[in-house]
Coordinates of C-alpha atoms in Angstrom, one line a residue:
X1 CA 12.6 -10.6 61.1
X2 CA 15.2 -13.4 61.7
X3 CA 14.8 -17.1 61.5
X4 CA 16.0 -17.5 65.0
X5 CA 13.6 -15.1 66.7
X6 CA 10.5 -15.9 64.5
X7 CA 11.2 -19.5 63.7
X8 CA 12.3 -21.4 60.6
X9 CA 8.9 -20.9 59.1
X10 CA 6.0 -18.7 60.1
X11 CA 2.4 -18.6 58.8
X12 CA 0.4 -15.5 59.5
X13 CA -3.4 -15.2 59.2
X14 CA -3.6 -18.0 56.7
X15 CA -7.1 -18.8 55.4
X16 CA -8.4 -21.1 52.7
X17 CA -11.8 -21.2 51.0
X18 CA -13.0 -23.9 48.5
X19 CA -16.8 -23.9 48.2
X20 CA -16.8 -22.8 51.8
X21 CA -14.1 -21.7 54.3
X22 CA -11.9 -24.6 55.6
X23 CA -9.2 -22.5 57.3
X24 CA -9.4 -19.2 58.9
X25 CA -6.8 -16.8 60.5
X26 CA -4.1 -19.5 61.3
X27 CA -0.9 -18.1 62.7
X28 CA 2.0 -20.1 64.1
X29 CA 5.8 -20.6 63.9
X30 CA 7.9 -23.7 63.4
X31 CA 11.2 -23.8 65.3
X32 CA 14.5 -25.5 64.4
X33 CA 14.9 -28.9 66.1
X34 CA 11.4 -29.0 67.4
X35 CA 8.5 -31.4 66.8
X36 CA 5.1 -29.6 66.6
X37 CA 2.2 -31.9 66.8
X38 CA -0.8 -30.9 64.7
X39 CA -4.0 -32.5 65.5
X40 CA -7.8 -32.1 65.4
X41 CA -10.9 -33.8 64.1
X42 CA -11.1 -35.0 60.5
X43 CA -12.1 -32.0 58.5
X44 CA -10.5 -29.6 61.0
X45 CA -8.1 -28.4 58.3
X46 CA -4.8 -30.2 59.2
X47 CA -4.1 -31.5 55.8
X48 CA -5.1 -28.3 54.1
X49 CA -2.7 -26.3 56.2
X50 CA 0.1 -28.7 55.6
X51 CA -0.5 -28.7 51.9
X52 CA -0.3 -24.9 51.9
X53 CA 3.0 -25.0 53.6
X54 CA 4.2 -27.8 51.3
X55 CA 3.3 -26.0 48.1
X56 CA 0.4 -28.2 47.1
X57 CA -2.3 -25.6 47.8
X58 CA -2.3 -21.8 47.7
X59 CA -3.7 -19.9 50.6
X60 CA -6.7 -17.6 50.0
X61 CA -5.6 -15.1 52.6
X62 CA -2.5 -14.5 54.8
X63 CA 1.2 -14.9 54.1
X64 CA 4.2 -17.0 55.1
X65 CA 7.9 -16.4 55.7
X66 CA 10.7 -19.0 55.5
X67 CA 14.0 -18.3 57.1
X68 CA 13.1 -14.7 57.3
X69 CA 12.1 -14.3 53.6
X70 CA 8.7 -14.2 52.0
X71 CA 7.6 -17.7 51.1
X72 CA 4.9 -18.6 48.6
X73 CA 5.8 -21.8 46.7
X74 CA 4.0 -22.4 43.5
X75 CA 4.3 -26.1 43.6
X76 CA 5.5 -29.0 45.8
X77 CA 8.7 -29.1 43.8
X78 CA 9.4 -25.5 44.5
X79 CA 8.9 -26.0 48.2
X80 CA 11.2 -29.1 48.2
X81 CA 13.9 -27.1 46.4
X82 CA 13.9 -24.7 49.3
X83 CA 14.0 -27.5 51.9
X84 CA 10.3 -27.8 52.8
X85 CA 9.2 -31.4 52.4
X86 CA 6.0 -33.4 53.1
X87 CA 5.3 -37.1 53.7
X88 CA 1.7 -37.4 52.7
X89 CA -1.0 -40.1 53.4
X90 CA -1.3 -40.5 49.7
X91 CA 2.0 -41.9 48.6
X92 CA 3.9 -40.0 45.9
X93 CA 5.5 -43.1 44.4
X94 CA 5.5 -44.6 40.9
X95 CA 4.8 -48.4 41.3
X96 CA 6.4 -49.5 38.1
X97 CA 9.7 -47.9 38.9
X98 CA 12.3 -49.4 41.3
X99 CA 12.8 -48.3 44.9
X100 CA 16.1 -46.7 43.8
X101 CA 14.5 -44.9 40.9
X102 CA 11.7 -43.5 43.1
X103 CA 14.2 -42.3 45.7
X104 CA 16.3 -40.3 43.2
X105 CA 13.8 -39.7 40.4
X106 CA 14.5 -35.9 40.4
X107 CA 18.3 -36.4 40.6
X108 CA 19.3 -39.6 39.0
X109 CA 23.2 -40.1 38.9
X110 CA 24.4 -40.2 35.3
X111 CA 27.5 -40.7 33.3
X112 CA 27.8 -39.6 29.7
X113 CA 24.0 -39.2 29.5
X114 CA 23.3 -42.7 30.9
X115 CA 22.0 -43.5 34.4
X116 CA 24.9 -44.7 36.5
X117 CA 23.2 -47.8 37.9
X118 CA 26.0 -48.8 40.3
X119 CA 26.1 -45.3 41.8
X120 CA 22.2 -45.3 42.0
X121 CA 22.3 -48.6 44.0
X122 CA 24.9 -47.2 46.4
X123 CA 22.9 -44.0 47.0
X124 CA 19.7 -45.9 47.4
X125 CA 21.1 -48.5 49.8
X126 CA 22.4 -45.6 52.0
X127 CA 19.0 -43.9 52.0
X128 CA 17.2 -47.1 52.7
X129 CA 19.4 -48.0 55.6
X130 CA 18.3 -44.9 57.4
X131 CA 14.7 -46.3 57.6
X132 CA 15.5 -50.0 58.1
X133 CA 15.0 -51.2 54.6
X134 CA 18.5 -52.8 54.4
X135 CA 17.1 -56.2 53.4
X136 CA 15.2 -54.9 50.4
X137 CA 16.8 -54.9 46.9
X138 CA 16.9 -51.3 45.6
X139 CA 16.0 -52.7 42.2
X140 CA 12.7 -54.0 43.4
X141 CA 9.7 -52.4 41.8
X142 CA 7.8 -50.3 44.4
X143 CA 4.5 -51.9 43.4
X144 CA 5.7 -55.2 44.7
X145 CA 6.3 -53.9 48.2
X146 CA 3.6 -53.9 51.0
X147 CA 2.0 -50.6 51.9
X148 CA 4.1 -50.3 55.1
X149 CA 7.4 -50.6 53.1
X150 CA 6.1 -48.2 50.5
X151 CA 5.5 -45.7 53.3
X152 CA 9.1 -46.1 54.5
X153 CA 10.3 -45.6 50.9
X154 CA 8.3 -42.3 50.8
X155 CA 9.9 -41.3 54.1
X156 CA 13.4 -42.1 52.9
X157 CA 12.8 -40.1 49.8
X158 CA 12.1 -37.0 51.9
X159 CA 15.1 -37.5 54.0
X160 CA 17.5 -37.1 51.0
X161 CA 19.2 -33.7 50.5
X162 CA 18.8 -30.5 52.5
X163 CA 15.6 -30.5 54.5
X164 CA 14.7 -27.6 56.8
X165 CA 11.0 -28.3 57.4
X166 CA 9.5 -31.8 57.3
X167 CA 5.8 -32.5 57.5
X168 CA 4.5 -36.0 58.4
X169 CA 0.8 -36.5 57.7
X170 CA -0.4 -39.6 59.6
X171 CA 2.9 -41.4 58.9
X172 CA 2.3 -44.5 61.1
X173 CA -1.1 -45.6 59.9
X174 CA 0.3 -48.5 57.9
X175 CA 3.5 -49.2 59.8
X176 CA 4.4 -52.1 62.1
X177 CA 5.6 -51.4 65.6
X178 CA 9.2 -51.9 64.5
X179 CA 8.8 -49.5 61.6
X180 CA 7.3 -46.9 64.0
X181 CA 10.4 -47.2 66.2
X182 CA 12.7 -46.7 63.2
X183 CA 10.7 -43.6 62.2
X184 CA 10.9 -42.1 65.7
X185 CA 14.7 -42.7 65.6
X186 CA 14.9 -40.8 62.4
X187 CA 12.8 -38.0 63.9
X188 CA 15.3 -37.7 66.7
X189 CA 18.2 -37.5 64.3
X190 CA 16.4 -34.8 62.2
X191 CA 15.8 -32.8 65.4
X192 CA 19.6 -33.0 66.1
X193 CA 20.2 -31.6 62.6
X194 CA 17.9 -28.7 63.4
X195 CA 15.0 -29.7 61.2
X196 CA 11.6 -28.3 62.1
X197 CA 9.0 -31.1 62.1
X198 CA 5.2 -31.0 61.9
X199 CA 3.7 -34.3 62.9
X200 CA 0.0 -34.8 62.1
X201 CA -1.6 -37.7 63.9
X202 CA -4.7 -38.8 65.8
X203 CA -2.6 -41.1 67.9
X204 CA -2.2 -39.0 71.0
X205 CA 0.2 -41.5 72.7
X206 CA 2.6 -40.9 69.8
X207 CA 2.2 -37.2 70.0
X208 CA 3.0 -37.1 73.7
X209 CA 6.0 -39.2 73.1
X210 CA 7.8 -37.2 70.4
X211 CA 6.3 -33.6 70.3
X212 CA 7.4 -30.6 72.3
X213 CA 4.4 -28.4 71.4
X214 CA 0.9 -29.1 70.1
X215 CA -1.4 -27.1 67.9
X216 CA -5.0 -28.1 67.9
X217 CA -7.4 -27.2 65.0
X218 CA -11.1 -27.2 65.3
X219 CA -13.5 -26.3 62.4
X220 CA -10.6 -24.6 60.6
X221 CA -9.6 -22.4 63.6
X222 CA -6.5 -22.7 65.7
X223 CA -7.7 -23.2 69.3
X224 CA -4.4 -24.1 71.0
X225 CA -0.7 -23.8 70.5
X226 CA 0.9 -24.9 73.8
X227 CA 3.7 -27.1 75.2
X228 CA 2.6 -30.7 75.0
X229 CA 3.4 -31.4 78.7
X230 CA 0.6 -29.1 79.8
X231 CA -2.2 -31.4 78.5
X232 CA -3.5 -34.8 79.2
X233 CA -4.9 -37.0 76.5
X234 CA -8.5 -36.3 77.7
X235 CA -7.9 -32.5 77.7
X236 CA -6.6 -32.7 74.1
X237 CA -9.6 -34.7 72.9
X238 CA -11.9 -32.2 74.5
X239 CA -10.1 -29.4 72.7
X240 CA -10.3 -31.2 69.4
X241 CA -14.0 -31.8 69.6
X242 CA -15.1 -28.8 71.6
X243 CA -17.0 -31.0 74.1
X244 CA -16.3 -33.8 76.6
X245 CA -16.5 -37.4 75.4
X246 CA -17.6 -40.0 77.8
X247 CA -16.0 -43.4 78.3
X248 CA -19.4 -45.0 77.7
X249 CA -22.0 -44.6 74.9
X250 CA -25.7 -44.9 75.3
X251 CA -26.9 -47.1 72.5
X252 CA -30.5 -46.4 73.4
X253 CA -33.5 -48.7 73.7
X254 CA -33.2 -51.7 71.4
X255 CA -35.1 -54.9 71.0
X256 CA -32.7 -57.8 70.4
X257 CA -34.7 -60.4 68.6
X258 CA -34.0 -63.8 66.9
X259 CA -30.9 -64.7 64.9
X260 CA -31.0 -63.4 61.4
X261 CA -27.5 -64.3 60.5
X262 CA -26.0 -67.8 61.1
X263 CA -22.6 -68.8 60.0
X264 CA -21.7 -72.6 60.3
X265 CA -18.3 -74.2 59.8
X266 CA -17.1 -71.5 57.4
X267 CA -13.6 -72.4 56.2
X268 CA -11.0 -71.3 53.6
X269 CA -7.5 -72.7 53.9
X270 CA -5.6 -71.6 57.0
X271 CA -7.1 -68.1 57.0
X272 CA -10.6 -69.1 58.3
X273 CA -11.0 -72.5 60.0
X274 CA -14.4 -73.9 60.9
X275 CA -15.9 -70.6 62.2
X276 CA -19.5 -70.7 63.5
X277 CA -21.6 -67.9 65.1
X278 CA -25.0 -66.2 65.1
X279 CA -26.0 -62.6 65.2
X280 CA -29.5 -61.5 66.3
X281 CA -31.6 -58.6 65.0
X282 CA -30.8 -55.4 66.8
X283 CA -27.4 -56.8 68.0
X284 CA -23.9 -55.5 67.5
X285 CA -21.5 -58.4 67.3
X286 CA -17.8 -57.6 67.5
X287 CA -14.9 -59.6 66.0
X288 CA -11.6 -59.1 67.7
X289 CA -8.2 -60.6 67.1
X290 CA -4.6 -59.9 66.1
X291 CA -3.6 -58.7 62.7
X292 CA -3.7 -61.8 60.4
X293 CA -6.2 -63.6 62.6
X294 CA -8.7 -64.0 59.7
X295 CA -11.2 -61.2 60.6
X296 CA -11.3 -59.5 57.2
X297 CA -11.1 -62.9 55.4
X298 CA -14.2 -64.1 57.4
X299 CA -16.2 -61.0 56.4
X300 CA -15.2 -61.5 52.7
X301 CA -16.4 -65.1 52.9
X302 CA -19.8 -64.1 54.3
X303 CA -20.1 -61.4 51.6
X304 CA -19.1 -63.7 48.8
X305 CA -16.0 -61.7 47.8
X306 CA -14.0 -64.9 48.3
X307 CA -15.3 -68.5 47.9
X308 CA -15.6 -70.6 51.0
X309 CA -14.2 -74.2 50.8
X310 CA -16.7 -75.4 53.4
X311 CA -19.5 -74.0 55.5
X312 CA -22.9 -72.4 55.2
X313 CA -24.6 -69.0 55.7
X314 CA -28.2 -68.7 56.8
X315 CA -30.2 -65.5 56.7
X316 CA -33.6 -64.2 57.7
X317 CA -36.4 -64.9 60.2
X318 CA -36.9 -67.8 60.2
X319 CA -33.3 -68.7 59.1
X320 CA -32.9 -70.2 55.6
X321 CA -29.8 -71.4 53.9
X322 CA -28.6 -69.1 51.1
X323 CA -26.0 -69.4 48.3
X324 CA -23.7 -66.4 48.6
X325 CA -21.1 -66.9 46.0
X326 CA -20.5 -63.3 44.9
X327 CA -21.0 -59.8 46.3
X328 CA -24.0 -59.4 43.9
X329 CA -25.6 -62.4 45.5
X330 CA -24.8 -61.0 49.0
X331 CA -26.4 -57.7 48.3
X332 CA -29.5 -59.4 46.7
X333 CA -29.8 -61.4 50.0
X334 CA -29.5 -58.2 52.1
X335 CA -25.9 -58.3 53.2
X336 CA -23.7 -55.2 53.0
X337 CA -19.9 -54.9 53.5
X338 CA -18.4 -51.6 54.5
X339 CA -14.7 -52.3 53.7
X340 CA -11.7 -51.1 55.6
X341 CA -10.2 -49.7 52.4
X342 CA -12.8 -47.1 51.7
X343 CA -10.5 -45.2 49.3
X344 CA -9.4 -48.3 47.3
X345 CA -12.6 -50.3 47.3
X346 CA -15.4 -48.3 48.8
X347 CA -15.4 -45.0 47.0
X348 CA -14.8 -43.2 43.7
X349 CA -12.7 -40.4 45.1
X350 CA -12.9 -38.3 41.9
X351 CA -16.7 -38.4 41.8
X352 CA -19.3 -36.4 43.7
X353 CA -21.1 -37.4 46.9
X354 CA -24.3 -37.9 44.9
X355 CA -22.6 -40.2 42.4
X356 CA -21.0 -42.3 45.2
X357 CA -24.2 -42.7 47.1
X358 CA -26.0 -43.6 43.9
X359 CA -23.7 -46.6 43.4
X360 CA -25.6 -49.7 44.2
X361 CA -28.9 -47.7 44.2
X362 CA -29.2 -47.1 40.5
X363 CA -32.5 -49.1 40.0
X364 CA -34.3 -46.9 42.5
X365 CA -33.2 -43.6 40.8
X366 CA -33.5 -44.6 37.1
X367 CA -36.4 -44.3 34.8
X368 CA -36.5 -46.6 31.8
X369 CA -32.7 -47.2 32.2
X370 CA -31.9 -43.5 32.3
X371 CA -30.5 -41.9 35.5
X372 CA -32.8 -39.4 37.1
X373 CA -30.5 -36.7 38.2
X374 CA -33.1 -35.1 40.4
X375 CA -33.7 -38.4 42.2
X376 CA -29.9 -38.9 42.6
X377 CA -29.5 -35.4 44.1
X378 CA -32.5 -35.9 46.4
X379 CA -31.0 -39.3 47.6
X380 CA -27.6 -37.7 48.3
X381 CA -29.2 -34.7 50.1
X382 CA -31.2 -37.1 52.3
X383 CA -28.1 -39.0 53.3
X384 CA -26.0 -35.9 53.8
X385 CA -28.7 -34.7 56.3
X386 CA -29.2 -38.1 58.0
X387 CA -25.5 -38.9 58.3
X388 CA -24.5 -35.3 59.1
X389 CA -21.9 -35.3 56.3
X390 CA -19.9 -32.1 56.5
X391 CA -19.8 -30.9 52.9
X392 CA -20.7 -28.0 50.5
X393 CA -23.4 -30.1 49.0
X394 CA -24.2 -33.3 46.9
X395 CA -21.9 -32.1 44.1
X396 CA -18.7 -31.9 46.2
X397 CA -16.0 -34.4 45.2
X398 CA -15.6 -37.2 47.7
X399 CA -11.8 -36.9 47.6
X400 CA -12.1 -33.5 49.1
X401 CA -13.9 -34.8 52.2
X402 CA -12.2 -35.8 55.5
X403 CA -11.8 -39.5 56.3
X404 CA -14.8 -39.5 58.7
X405 CA -17.1 -37.9 56.2
X406 CA -15.9 -40.3 53.5
X407 CA -16.9 -43.2 55.7
X408 CA -20.3 -41.6 56.2
X409 CA -20.8 -41.5 52.4
X410 CA -20.0 -45.3 52.2
X411 CA -22.5 -46.1 55.0
X412 CA -25.1 -43.8 53.6
X413 CA -25.0 -45.7 50.3
X414 CA -25.8 -48.9 52.1
X415 CA -28.6 -47.4 54.2
X416 CA -30.5 -46.8 51.0
X417 CA -30.4 -50.5 50.2
X418 CA -32.0 -51.3 53.6
X419 CA -29.8 -54.4 54.1
X420 CA -30.7 -56.5 57.1
X421 CA -27.1 -57.6 57.8
X422 CA -24.2 -55.1 57.8
X423 CA -20.6 -56.1 58.0
X424 CA -18.2 -53.3 59.1
X425 CA -14.5 -53.8 58.6
X426 CA -12.5 -51.3 60.7
X427 CA -15.2 -48.6 60.4
X428 CA -13.3 -46.0 62.3
X429 CA -9.7 -46.6 61.1
X430 CA -8.0 -43.3 60.3
X431 CA -10.9 -41.3 61.8
X432 CA -10.5 -38.9 64.7
X433 CA -12.1 -39.3 68.1
X434 CA -15.1 -36.9 67.5
X435 CA -16.0 -38.6 64.1
X436 CA -15.7 -42.0 65.8
X437 CA -18.5 -41.2 68.2
X438 CA -20.6 -40.0 65.2
X439 CA -20.0 -43.5 63.6
X440 CA -20.9 -45.2 66.9
X441 CA -24.1 -43.3 67.0
X442 CA -24.9 -44.4 63.4
X443 CA -24.2 -48.0 64.4
X444 CA -26.6 -47.7 67.3
X445 CA -29.3 -46.2 65.0
X446 CA -28.9 -49.2 62.7
X447 CA -29.2 -51.6 65.6
X448 CA -32.3 -49.9 66.8
X449 CA -33.8 -50.5 63.4
X450 CA -33.4 -54.2 64.0
X451 CA -30.4 -54.8 61.7
X452 CA -27.7 -57.3 62.6
X453 CA -24.3 -55.7 62.7
X454 CA -20.9 -57.5 62.6
X455 CA -18.0 -55.1 63.5
X456 CA -14.3 -55.9 63.0
X457 CA -12.0 -53.6 64.9
X458 CA -8.4 -53.7 66.0
X459 CA -9.3 -51.4 68.9
X460 CA -10.5 -53.5 71.8
X461 CA -11.7 -50.5 73.7
X462 CA -13.9 -49.6 70.8
X463 CA -15.5 -53.1 70.6
X464 CA -16.0 -53.1 74.4
X465 CA -17.7 -49.7 74.1
X466 CA -20.3 -50.5 71.4
X467 CA -20.8 -54.3 71.2
X468 CA -23.3 -56.6 72.8
X469 CA -21.0 -59.6 72.3
X470 CA -17.4 -60.1 71.1
X471 CA -16.1 -63.1 69.3
X472 CA -12.3 -63.5 69.3
X473 CA -10.5 -64.9 66.2
X474 CA -7.0 -66.4 66.6
X475 CA -5.1 -68.1 63.8
X476 CA -8.3 -68.4 61.8
X477 CA -10.4 -70.0 64.6
X478 CA -13.1 -68.5 66.7
X479 CA -11.7 -69.1 70.1
X480 CA -14.4 -67.8 72.3
X481 CA -17.4 -65.4 72.5
X482 CA -17.8 -63.0 75.4
X483 CA -21.0 -61.3 76.6
X484 CA -21.1 -57.6 77.7
X485 CA -20.6 -57.1 81.4
X486 CA -18.7 -60.4 81.7
X487 CA -15.7 -59.7 79.5
X488 CA -12.4 -58.0 80.4
X489 CA -9.6 -56.7 78.3
X490 CA -7.3 -59.3 79.7
X491 CA -9.7 -62.1 78.7
X492 CA -10.0 -60.8 75.2
X493 CA -6.3 -60.5 74.7
X494 CA -5.6 -63.9 76.1
X495 CA -8.1 -65.4 73.6
X496 CA -6.5 -63.5 70.8
X497 CA -3.2 -65.3 71.5
X498 CA -4.6 -68.7 72.3
X499 CA -5.0 -70.0 68.7
X500 CA -1.4 -69.2 67.9
X501 CA -0.2 -70.9 71.1
X502 CA -2.3 -74.0 70.3
X503 CA -1.0 -74.1 66.7
X504 CA 2.6 -73.7 67.8
X505 CA 2.2 -76.5 70.4
X506 CA 0.7 -78.8 67.7
X507 CA 3.6 -78.0 65.3
X508 CA 6.1 -78.7 68.0
X509 CA 4.4 -82.0 68.8
X510 CA 4.3 -83.0 65.1
X511 CA 8.0 -82.1 64.7
X512 CA 8.9 -84.2 67.8
X513 CA 7.2 -87.2 66.4
X514 CA 9.2 -87.0 63.2
X515 CA 12.5 -86.9 65.0
X516 CA 14.4 -90.2 65.1

């Protein structure tokens, strides 16, 4: 067997079982200078397969060969020493150390037993320049950088030294358009160096742009390894989910009633400026806008996570003014917030499904202040069934679940509280197409129950698919509200830019008046 004929790395009949099988009989080859796109629904086994290749997991069955030799790394470090590297979704950085120290932590330049700081800076600057971080001081603690820059540091770390196989797991989720372009430039350079690249993403437009072949996983099985050019995006989605997905969704019969949420003049600095709107029972109200438009900040004000400087919130039928000055007060009044940062704010990843769903529902499953484990398990089992959470059972650790199933756990927790107003901040971010439609179905169920839903999403097509009305925020202001059947994507985009154009015009006029 040679590396040339069989590929730089081959996996044969690889399988992995935790509480239940998650991978079965996976065989494929990675070729020098090629980008292999790896895609599939959340929970299909993409990350598990990549972790086996990268030394973070050990396969239950099967074997691997690297450059013609048996390959079974016992750790990530062992894989990296051989030239197999992985850029993971979960960043492998130490926030208290500097960028330079993180980049060369395993090989710090030294002189007479002391770190050679001058040499370290030189090496770091060269590595950072490759990914467009030229303007950042190498001595900056990583914890002070934004998440996008941290991702680029992680990528730069993996480009150092001899790299034969490089795995990217959803690398662009937190990157700006400019950073994405820099990443793609680096991928082209790596290909020219003969590096075999595995690129995991749900963004099919990215895969079609950079990949030569595509491998599709479904339910832990490999259903396709073909040249990318043979497939359209629609065909790939159908392969991923095993069924055709329509461009429209039937939200079912609903009764849209009176307003049960009314926001009037809500303001906080320049982030949210005099925003007013109403949401009716049984209605899905979307909030669109550019990044930084104030969408998340608005939801946090309604939920009491931040204190509004002005404005009021009214709830119920008939509407009554309420004082929502904290999340505790919001929940007491029947408001729930499903945050966009489900891993950082919404879940305890090291705890079980039952423990996570129990959060916020402790009074209902406690007896005389003591947690009733049977009631906790029954609650979790009920939501696992209702939400179709793919798991081995209530005791499975949430961190082991796919992104879509993690999101279902968060939603399931709030369903037990029977809140009348639910605020969803990017509910499908990082979730594959099939799981998105599951979430859409859950939103429709909630609307049919007469709840008022506010959904923030950066995906206009998603809002147009599921919402009854869409309000557009721009530079902190609610510019306009559009009704279903009357909106267009062009109108929504124009409104998203309008606030910034108005603000720039006002600043220009103010500057003109101050000129002599």
